[in-house]
PDB file of C-alpha atoms and ligand atoms in Angstrom:
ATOM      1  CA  UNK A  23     -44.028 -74.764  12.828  1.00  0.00           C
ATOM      2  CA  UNK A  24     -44.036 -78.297  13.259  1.00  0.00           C
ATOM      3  CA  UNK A  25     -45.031 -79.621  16.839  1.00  0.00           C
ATOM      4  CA  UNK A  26     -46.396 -82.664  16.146  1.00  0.00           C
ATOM      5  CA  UNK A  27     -46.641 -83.926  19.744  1.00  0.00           C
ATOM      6  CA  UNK A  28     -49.667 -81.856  20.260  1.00  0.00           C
ATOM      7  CA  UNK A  29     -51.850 -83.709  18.444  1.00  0.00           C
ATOM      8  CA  UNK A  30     -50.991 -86.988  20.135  1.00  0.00           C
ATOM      9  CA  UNK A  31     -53.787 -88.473  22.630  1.00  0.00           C
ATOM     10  CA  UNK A  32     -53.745 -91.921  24.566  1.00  0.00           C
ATOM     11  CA  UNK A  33     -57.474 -92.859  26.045  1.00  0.00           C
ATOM     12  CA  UNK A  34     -57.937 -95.605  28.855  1.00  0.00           C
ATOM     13  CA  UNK A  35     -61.349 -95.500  31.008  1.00  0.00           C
ATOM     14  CA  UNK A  36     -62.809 -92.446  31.533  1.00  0.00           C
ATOM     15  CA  UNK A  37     -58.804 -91.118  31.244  1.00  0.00           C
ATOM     16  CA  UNK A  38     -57.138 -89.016  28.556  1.00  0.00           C
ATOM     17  CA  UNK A  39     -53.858 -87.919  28.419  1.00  0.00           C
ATOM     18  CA  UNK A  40     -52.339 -85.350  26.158  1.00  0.00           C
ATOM     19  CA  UNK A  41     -49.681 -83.434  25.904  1.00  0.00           C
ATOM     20  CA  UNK A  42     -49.478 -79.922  27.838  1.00  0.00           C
ATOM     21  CA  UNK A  43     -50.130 -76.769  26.437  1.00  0.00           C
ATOM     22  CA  UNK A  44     -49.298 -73.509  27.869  1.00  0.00           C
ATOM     23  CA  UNK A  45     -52.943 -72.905  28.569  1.00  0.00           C
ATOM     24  CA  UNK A  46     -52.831 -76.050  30.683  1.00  0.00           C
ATOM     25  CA  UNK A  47     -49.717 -74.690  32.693  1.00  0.00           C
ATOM     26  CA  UNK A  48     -51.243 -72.504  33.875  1.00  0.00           C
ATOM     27  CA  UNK A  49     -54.303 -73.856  34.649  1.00  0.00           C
ATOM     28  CA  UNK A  50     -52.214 -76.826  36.114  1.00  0.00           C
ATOM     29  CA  UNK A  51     -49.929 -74.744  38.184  1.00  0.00           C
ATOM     30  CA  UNK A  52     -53.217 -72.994  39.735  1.00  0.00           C
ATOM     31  CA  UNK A  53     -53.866 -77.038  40.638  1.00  0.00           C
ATOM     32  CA  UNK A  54     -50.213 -77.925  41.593  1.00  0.00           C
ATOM     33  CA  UNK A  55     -50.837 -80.017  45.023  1.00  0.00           C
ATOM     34  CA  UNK A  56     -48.456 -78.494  48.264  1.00  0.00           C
ATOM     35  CA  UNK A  57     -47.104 -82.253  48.487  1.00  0.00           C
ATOM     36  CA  UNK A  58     -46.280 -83.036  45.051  1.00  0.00           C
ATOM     37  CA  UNK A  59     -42.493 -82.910  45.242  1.00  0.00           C
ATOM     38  CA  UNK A  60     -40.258 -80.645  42.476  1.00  0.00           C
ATOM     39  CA  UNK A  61     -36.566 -80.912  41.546  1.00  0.00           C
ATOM     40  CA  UNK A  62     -34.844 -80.337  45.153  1.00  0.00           C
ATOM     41  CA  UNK A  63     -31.516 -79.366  42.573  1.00  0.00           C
ATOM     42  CA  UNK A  64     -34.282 -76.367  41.577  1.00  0.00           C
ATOM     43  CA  UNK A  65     -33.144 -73.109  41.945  1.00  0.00           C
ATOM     44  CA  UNK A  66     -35.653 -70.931  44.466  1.00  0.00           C
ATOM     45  CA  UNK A  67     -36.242 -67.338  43.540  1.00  0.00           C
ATOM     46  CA  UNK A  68     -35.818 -65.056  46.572  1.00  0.00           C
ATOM     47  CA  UNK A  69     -38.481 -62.761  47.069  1.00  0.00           C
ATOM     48  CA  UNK A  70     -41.214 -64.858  45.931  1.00  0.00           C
ATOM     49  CA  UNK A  71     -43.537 -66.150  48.861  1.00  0.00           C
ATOM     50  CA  UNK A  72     -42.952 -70.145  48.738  1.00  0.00           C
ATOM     51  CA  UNK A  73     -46.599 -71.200  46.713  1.00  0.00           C
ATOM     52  CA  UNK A  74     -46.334 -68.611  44.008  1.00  0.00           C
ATOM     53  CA  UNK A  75     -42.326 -69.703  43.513  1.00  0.00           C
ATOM     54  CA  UNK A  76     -43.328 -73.362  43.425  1.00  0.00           C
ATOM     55  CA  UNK A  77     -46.025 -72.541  40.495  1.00  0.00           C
ATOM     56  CA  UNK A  78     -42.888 -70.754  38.731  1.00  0.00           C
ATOM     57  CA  UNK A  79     -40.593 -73.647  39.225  1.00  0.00           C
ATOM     58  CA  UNK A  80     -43.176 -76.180  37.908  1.00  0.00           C
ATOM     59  CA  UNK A  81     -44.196 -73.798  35.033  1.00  0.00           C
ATOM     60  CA  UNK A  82     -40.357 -73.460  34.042  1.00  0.00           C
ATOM     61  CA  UNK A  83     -40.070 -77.242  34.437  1.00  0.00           C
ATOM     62  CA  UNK A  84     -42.712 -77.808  31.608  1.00  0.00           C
ATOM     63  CA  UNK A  85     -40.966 -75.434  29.313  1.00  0.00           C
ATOM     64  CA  UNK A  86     -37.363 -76.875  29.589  1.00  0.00           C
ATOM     65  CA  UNK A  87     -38.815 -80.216  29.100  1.00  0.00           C
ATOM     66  CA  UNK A  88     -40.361 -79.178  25.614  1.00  0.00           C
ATOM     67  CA  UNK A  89     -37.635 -76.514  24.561  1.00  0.00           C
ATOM     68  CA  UNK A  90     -34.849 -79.396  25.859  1.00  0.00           C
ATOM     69  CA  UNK A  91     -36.743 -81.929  23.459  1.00  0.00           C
ATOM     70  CA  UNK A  92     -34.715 -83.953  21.697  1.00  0.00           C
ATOM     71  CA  UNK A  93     -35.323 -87.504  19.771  1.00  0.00           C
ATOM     72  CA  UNK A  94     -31.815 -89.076  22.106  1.00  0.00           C
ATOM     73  CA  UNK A  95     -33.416 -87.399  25.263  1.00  0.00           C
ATOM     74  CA  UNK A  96     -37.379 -86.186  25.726  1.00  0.00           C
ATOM     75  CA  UNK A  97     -39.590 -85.834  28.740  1.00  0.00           C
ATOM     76  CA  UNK A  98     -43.120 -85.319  28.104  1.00  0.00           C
ATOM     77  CA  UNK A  99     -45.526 -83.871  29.578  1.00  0.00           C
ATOM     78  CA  UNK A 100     -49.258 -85.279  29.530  1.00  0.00           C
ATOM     79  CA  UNK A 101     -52.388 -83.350  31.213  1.00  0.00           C
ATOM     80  CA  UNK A 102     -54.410 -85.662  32.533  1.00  0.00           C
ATOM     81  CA  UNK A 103     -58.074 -84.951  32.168  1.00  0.00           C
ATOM     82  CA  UNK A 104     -60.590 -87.173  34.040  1.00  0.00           C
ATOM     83  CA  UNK A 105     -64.112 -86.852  32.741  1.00  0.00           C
ATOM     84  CA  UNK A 106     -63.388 -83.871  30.731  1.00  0.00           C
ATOM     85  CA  UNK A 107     -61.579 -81.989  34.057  1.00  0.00           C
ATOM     86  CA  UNK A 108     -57.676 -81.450  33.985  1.00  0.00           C
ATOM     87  CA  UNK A 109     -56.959 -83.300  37.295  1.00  0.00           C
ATOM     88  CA  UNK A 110     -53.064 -83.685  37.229  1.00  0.00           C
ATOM     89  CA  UNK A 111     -50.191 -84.221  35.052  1.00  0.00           C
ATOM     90  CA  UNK A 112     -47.932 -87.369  33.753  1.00  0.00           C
ATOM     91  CA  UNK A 113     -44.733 -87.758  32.427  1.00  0.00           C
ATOM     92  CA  UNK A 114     -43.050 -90.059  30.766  1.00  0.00           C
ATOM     93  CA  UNK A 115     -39.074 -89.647  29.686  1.00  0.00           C
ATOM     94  CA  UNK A 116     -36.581 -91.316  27.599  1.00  0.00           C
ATOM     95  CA  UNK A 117     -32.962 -90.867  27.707  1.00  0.00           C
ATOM     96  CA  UNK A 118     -31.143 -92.322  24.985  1.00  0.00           C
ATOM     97  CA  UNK A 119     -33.954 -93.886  24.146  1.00  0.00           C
ATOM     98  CA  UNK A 120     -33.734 -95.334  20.800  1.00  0.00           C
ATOM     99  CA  UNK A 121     -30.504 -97.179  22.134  1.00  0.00           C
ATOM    100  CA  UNK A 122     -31.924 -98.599  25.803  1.00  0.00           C
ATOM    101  CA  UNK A 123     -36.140 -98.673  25.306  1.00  0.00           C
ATOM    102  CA  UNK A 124     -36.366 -97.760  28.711  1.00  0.00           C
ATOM    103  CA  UNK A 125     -39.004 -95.060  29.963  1.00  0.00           C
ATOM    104  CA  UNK A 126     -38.541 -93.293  33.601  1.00  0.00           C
ATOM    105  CA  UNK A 127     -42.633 -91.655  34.744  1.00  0.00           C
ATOM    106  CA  UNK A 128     -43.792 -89.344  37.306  1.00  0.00           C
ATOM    107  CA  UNK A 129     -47.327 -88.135  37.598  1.00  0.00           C
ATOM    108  CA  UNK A 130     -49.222 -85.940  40.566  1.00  0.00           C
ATOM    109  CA  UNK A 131     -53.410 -85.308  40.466  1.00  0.00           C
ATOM    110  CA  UNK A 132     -55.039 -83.137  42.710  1.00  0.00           C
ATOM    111  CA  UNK A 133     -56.098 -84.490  46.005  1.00  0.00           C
ATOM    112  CA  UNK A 134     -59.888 -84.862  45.063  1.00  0.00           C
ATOM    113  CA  UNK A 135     -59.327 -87.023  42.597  1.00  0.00           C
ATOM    114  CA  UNK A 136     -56.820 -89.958  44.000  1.00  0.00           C
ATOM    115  CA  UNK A 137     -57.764 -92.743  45.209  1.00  0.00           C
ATOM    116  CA  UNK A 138     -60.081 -93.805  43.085  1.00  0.00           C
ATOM    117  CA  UNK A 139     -57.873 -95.757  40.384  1.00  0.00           C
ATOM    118  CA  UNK A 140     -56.925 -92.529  38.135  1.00  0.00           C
ATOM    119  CA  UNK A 141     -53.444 -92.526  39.396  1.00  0.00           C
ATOM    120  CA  UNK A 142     -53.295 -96.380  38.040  1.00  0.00           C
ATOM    121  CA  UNK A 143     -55.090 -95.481  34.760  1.00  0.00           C
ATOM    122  CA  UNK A 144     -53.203 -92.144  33.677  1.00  0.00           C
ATOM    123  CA  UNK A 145     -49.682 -95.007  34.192  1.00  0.00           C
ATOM    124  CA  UNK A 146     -50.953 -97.320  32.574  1.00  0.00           C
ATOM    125  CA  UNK A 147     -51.934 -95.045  29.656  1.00  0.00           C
ATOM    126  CA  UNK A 148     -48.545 -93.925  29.267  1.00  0.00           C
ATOM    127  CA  UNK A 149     -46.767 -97.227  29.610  1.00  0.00           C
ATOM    128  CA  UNK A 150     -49.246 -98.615  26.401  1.00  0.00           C
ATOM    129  CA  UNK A 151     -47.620 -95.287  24.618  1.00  0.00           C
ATOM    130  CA  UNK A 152     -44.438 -96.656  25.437  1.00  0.00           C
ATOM    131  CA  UNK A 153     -44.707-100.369  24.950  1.00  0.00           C
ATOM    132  CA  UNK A 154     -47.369-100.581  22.451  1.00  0.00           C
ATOM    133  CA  UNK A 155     -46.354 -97.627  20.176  1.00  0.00           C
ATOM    134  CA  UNK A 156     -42.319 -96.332  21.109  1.00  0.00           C
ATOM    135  CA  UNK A 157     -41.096-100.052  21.340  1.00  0.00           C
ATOM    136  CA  UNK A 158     -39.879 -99.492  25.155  1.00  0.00           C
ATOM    137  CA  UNK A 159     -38.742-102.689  26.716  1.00  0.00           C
ATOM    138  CA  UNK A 160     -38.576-101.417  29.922  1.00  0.00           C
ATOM    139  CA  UNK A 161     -39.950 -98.750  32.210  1.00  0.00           C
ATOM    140  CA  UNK A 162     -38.435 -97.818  35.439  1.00  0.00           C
ATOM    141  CA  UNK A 163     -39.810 -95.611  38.284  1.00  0.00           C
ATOM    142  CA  UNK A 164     -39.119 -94.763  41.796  1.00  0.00           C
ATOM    143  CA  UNK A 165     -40.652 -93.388  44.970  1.00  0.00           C
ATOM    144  CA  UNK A 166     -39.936 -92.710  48.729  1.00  0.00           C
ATOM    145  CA  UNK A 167     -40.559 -95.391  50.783  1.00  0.00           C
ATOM    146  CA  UNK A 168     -43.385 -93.695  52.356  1.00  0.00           C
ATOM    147  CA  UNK A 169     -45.249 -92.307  49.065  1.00  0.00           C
ATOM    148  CA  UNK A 170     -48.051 -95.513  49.638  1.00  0.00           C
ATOM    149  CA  UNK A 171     -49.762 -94.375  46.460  1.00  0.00           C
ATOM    150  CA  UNK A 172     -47.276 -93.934  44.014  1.00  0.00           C
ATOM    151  CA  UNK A 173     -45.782 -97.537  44.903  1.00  0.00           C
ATOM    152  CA  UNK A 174     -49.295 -99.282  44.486  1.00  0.00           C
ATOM    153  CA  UNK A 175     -49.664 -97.589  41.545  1.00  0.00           C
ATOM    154  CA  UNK A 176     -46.187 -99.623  40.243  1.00  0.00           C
ATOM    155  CA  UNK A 177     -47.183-102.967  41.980  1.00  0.00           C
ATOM    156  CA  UNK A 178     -50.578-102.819  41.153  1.00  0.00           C
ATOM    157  CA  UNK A 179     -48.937-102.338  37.095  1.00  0.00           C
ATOM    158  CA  UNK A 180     -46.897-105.151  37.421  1.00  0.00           C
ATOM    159  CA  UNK A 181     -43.338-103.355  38.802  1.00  0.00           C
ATOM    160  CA  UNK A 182     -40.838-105.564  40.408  1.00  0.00           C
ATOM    161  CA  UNK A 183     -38.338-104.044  43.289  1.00  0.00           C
ATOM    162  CA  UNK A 184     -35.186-103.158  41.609  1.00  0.00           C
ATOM    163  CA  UNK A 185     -32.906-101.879  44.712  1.00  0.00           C
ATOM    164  CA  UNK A 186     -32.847 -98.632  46.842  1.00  0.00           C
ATOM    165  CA  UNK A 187     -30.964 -95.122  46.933  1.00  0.00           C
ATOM    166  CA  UNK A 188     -30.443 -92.499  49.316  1.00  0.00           C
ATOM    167  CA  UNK A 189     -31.339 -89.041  47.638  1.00  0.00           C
ATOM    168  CA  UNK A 190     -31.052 -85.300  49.075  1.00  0.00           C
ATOM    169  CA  UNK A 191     -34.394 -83.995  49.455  1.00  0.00           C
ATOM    170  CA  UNK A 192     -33.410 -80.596  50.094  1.00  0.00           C
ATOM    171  CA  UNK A 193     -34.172 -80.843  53.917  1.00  0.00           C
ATOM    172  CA  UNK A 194     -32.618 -83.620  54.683  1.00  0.00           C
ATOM    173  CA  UNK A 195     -31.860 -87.750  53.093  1.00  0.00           C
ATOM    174  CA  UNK A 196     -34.676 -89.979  52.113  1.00  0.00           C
ATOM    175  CA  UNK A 197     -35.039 -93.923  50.736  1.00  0.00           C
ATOM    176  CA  UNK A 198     -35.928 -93.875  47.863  1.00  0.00           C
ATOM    177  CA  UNK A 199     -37.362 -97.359  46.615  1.00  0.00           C
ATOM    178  CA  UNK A 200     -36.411 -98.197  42.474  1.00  0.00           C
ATOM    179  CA  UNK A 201     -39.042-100.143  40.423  1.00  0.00           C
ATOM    180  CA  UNK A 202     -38.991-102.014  37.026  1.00  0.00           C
ATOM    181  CA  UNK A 203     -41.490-103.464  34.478  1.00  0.00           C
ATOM    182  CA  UNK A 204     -40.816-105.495  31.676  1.00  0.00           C
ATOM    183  CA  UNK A 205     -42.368-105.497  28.510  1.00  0.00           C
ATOM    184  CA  UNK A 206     -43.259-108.809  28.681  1.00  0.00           C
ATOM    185  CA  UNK A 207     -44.817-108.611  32.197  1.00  0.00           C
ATOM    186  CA  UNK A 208     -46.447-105.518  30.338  1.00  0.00           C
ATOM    187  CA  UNK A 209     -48.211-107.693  27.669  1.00  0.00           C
ATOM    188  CA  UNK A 210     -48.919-110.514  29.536  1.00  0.00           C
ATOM    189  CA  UNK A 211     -51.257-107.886  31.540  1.00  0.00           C
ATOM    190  CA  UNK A 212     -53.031-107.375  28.336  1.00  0.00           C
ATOM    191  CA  UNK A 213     -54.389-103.943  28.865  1.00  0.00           C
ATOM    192  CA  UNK A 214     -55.708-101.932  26.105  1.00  0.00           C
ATOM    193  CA  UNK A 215     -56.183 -98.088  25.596  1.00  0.00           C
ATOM    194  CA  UNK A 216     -57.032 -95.867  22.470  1.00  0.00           C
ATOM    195  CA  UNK A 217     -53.682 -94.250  20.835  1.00  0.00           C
ATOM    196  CA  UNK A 218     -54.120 -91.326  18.176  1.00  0.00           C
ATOM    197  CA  UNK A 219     -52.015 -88.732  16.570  1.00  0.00           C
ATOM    198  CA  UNK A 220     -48.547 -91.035  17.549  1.00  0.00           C
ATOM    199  CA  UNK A 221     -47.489 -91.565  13.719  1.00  0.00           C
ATOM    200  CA  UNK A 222     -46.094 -87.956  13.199  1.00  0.00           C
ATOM    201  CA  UNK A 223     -44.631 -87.986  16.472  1.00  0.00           C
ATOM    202  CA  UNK A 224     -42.077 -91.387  16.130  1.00  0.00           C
ATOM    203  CA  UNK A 225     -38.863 -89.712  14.820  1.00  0.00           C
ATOM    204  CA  UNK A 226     -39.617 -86.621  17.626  1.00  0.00           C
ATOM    205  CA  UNK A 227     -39.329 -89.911  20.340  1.00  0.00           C
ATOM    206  CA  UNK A 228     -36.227 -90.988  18.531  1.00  0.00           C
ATOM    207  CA  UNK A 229     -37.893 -94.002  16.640  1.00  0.00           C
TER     208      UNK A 229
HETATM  209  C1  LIG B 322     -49.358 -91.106  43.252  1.00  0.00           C
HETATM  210  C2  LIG B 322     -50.771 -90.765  42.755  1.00  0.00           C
HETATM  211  C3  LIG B 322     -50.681 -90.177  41.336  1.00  0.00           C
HETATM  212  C4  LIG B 322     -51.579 -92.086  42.728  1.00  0.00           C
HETATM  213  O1  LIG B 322     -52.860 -91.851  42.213  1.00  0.00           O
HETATM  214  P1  LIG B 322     -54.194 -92.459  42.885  1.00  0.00           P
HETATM  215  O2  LIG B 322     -55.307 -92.214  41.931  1.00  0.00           O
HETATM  216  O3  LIG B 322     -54.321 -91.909  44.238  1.00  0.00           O
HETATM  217  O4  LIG B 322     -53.855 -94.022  42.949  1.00  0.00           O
HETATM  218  P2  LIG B 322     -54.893 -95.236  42.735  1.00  0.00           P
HETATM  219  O5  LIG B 322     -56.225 -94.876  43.270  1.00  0.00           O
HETATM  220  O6  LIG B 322     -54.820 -95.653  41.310  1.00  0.00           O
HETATM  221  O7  LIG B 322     -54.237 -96.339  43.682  1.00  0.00           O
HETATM  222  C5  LIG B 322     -53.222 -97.208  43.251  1.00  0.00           C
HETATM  223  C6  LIG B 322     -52.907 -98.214  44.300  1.00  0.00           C
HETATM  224  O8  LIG B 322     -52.273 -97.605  45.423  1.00  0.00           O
HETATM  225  C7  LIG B 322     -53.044 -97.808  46.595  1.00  0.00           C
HETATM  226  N1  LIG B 322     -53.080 -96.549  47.319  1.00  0.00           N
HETATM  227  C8  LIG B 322     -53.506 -95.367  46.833  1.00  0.00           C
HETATM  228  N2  LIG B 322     -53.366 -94.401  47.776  1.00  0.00           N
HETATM  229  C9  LIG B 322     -52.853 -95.031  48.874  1.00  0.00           C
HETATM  230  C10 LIG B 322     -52.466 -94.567  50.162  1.00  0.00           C
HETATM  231  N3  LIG B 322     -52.566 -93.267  50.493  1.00  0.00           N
HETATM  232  N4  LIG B 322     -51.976 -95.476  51.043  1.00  0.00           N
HETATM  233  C11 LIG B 322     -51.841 -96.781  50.689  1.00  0.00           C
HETATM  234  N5  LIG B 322     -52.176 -97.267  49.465  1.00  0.00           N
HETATM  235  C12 LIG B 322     -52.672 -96.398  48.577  1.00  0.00           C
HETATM  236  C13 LIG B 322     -54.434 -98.170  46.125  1.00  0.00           C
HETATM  237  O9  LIG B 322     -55.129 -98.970  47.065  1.00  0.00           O
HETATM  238  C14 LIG B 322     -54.129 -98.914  44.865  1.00  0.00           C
HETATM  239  O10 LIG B 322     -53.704-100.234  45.147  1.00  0.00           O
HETATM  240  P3  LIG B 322     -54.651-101.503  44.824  1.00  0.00           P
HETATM  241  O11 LIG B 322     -55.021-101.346  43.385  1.00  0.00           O
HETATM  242  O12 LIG B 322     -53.783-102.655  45.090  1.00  0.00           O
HETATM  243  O13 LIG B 322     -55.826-101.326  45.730  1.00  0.00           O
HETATM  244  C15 LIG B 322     -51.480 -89.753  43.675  1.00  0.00           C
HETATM  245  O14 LIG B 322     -51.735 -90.345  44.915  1.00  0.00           O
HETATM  246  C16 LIG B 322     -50.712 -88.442  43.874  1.00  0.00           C
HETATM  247  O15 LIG B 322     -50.899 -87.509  43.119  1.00  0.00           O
HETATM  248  N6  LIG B 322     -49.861 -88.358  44.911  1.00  0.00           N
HETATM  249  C17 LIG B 322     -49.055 -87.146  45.180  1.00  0.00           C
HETATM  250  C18 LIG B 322     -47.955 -86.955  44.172  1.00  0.00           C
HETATM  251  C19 LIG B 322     -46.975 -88.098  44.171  1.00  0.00           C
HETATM  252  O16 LIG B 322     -46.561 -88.574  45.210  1.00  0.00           O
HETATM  253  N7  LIG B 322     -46.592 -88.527  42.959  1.00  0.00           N
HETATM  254  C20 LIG B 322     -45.625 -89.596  42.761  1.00  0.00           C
HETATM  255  C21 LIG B 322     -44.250 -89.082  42.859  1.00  0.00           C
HETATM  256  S1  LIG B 322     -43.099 -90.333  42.320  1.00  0.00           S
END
């Protein structure tokens, strides 16, 4: 079977991302943080106690994004290993993507490791996989107006504001606060990471 995606690695720092495998799910989901937030639209299980359903949910997450795959619309998932440790997990997605160039991202680590520029390095290494290698022109994210990190993360990469939704969050409405980066601002920044394995994988991102 062909999988090519699995071979695909993107180094920056002391940083490497690659893509998930089930052996990482697990180990991840053992990580998952309590605040990192999951689909609200997520259906809950009854009868599992609240931790052990959130591991399912996040498990089952990872395996609709890969069995979902397609070249039009992909998510995928990276592990994120920091000095040789899996600390967290980053996506990156594409929805018609060969039409629009524009990549959506999320990305959680475990509490030990933020704050000390990983968050900003595991983004970064995913938008040079998008704007150095998939030909993205743009990449968009978003965050609650109170999520401090996640929005210096996006300014701190060169995001502009782009506008602001109310979303459901499950237990109630929250702001959510919508960011965009060009691919100019993007190579203006001149960052540079290591990029292997991404050959194989171009007509699997629908390039
Ligand atoms: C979001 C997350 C991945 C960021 O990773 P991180 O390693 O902590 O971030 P960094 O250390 O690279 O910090 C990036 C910027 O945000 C700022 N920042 C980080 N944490 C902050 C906080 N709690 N309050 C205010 N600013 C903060 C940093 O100062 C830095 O800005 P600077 O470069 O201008 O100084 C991480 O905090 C996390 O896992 N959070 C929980 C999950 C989550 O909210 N994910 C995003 C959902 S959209």
């Amino acid at each position: 079977m062909e999988w090519p995606l699995f071979d695909l690695r993107v180094r920056l720092g002391p940083v490497l991302l690659r893509p998930v495998t089930d052996a990482d799910l697990t180990a991840l989901a053992a990580l998952l943080p309590d605040d990192v937030e999951l689909d609200p639209r997520a259906e809950q299980f009854p009868g599992l106690e609240d931790c052990r359903d959130r591991q399912r949910r996040f498990v089952q997450g990872a395996w609709h994004s890969r069995g979902s795959w397609s070249p039009r619309s992909w998510c995928l998932d990276l592990g994120v290993e920091a000095e040789g440790e899996l600390v967290g997990l980053q996506t990156l997605e594409g929805d018609d993507f060969g039409a629009l160039r524009t990549v959506d991202s999320a990305s959680w680590l475990v509490v030990a490791a933020r704050g000390r520029g990983i968050g900003t390095a595991m983004r970064a290494a995913a938008l040079g996989l998008a704007f150095d290698h998939l030909g993205a022109v743009a990449a968009i994210t978003s965050a609650v107006l109170d999520n401090h990190a996640s929005l210096g993360v996006s300014r701190r990469l060169g995001y502009l504001d782009n506008g602001r939704s109310r979303i459901s969050t499950g237990t109630g409405v929250a702001e959510l606060q919508h960011l965009r980066l060009s691919v100019d601002t993007w190579r203006a920044a001149g960052h540079r990471m290591e990029v292997t394995g991404v050959e194989p994988c171009l007509r699997w991102f629908g390039v």
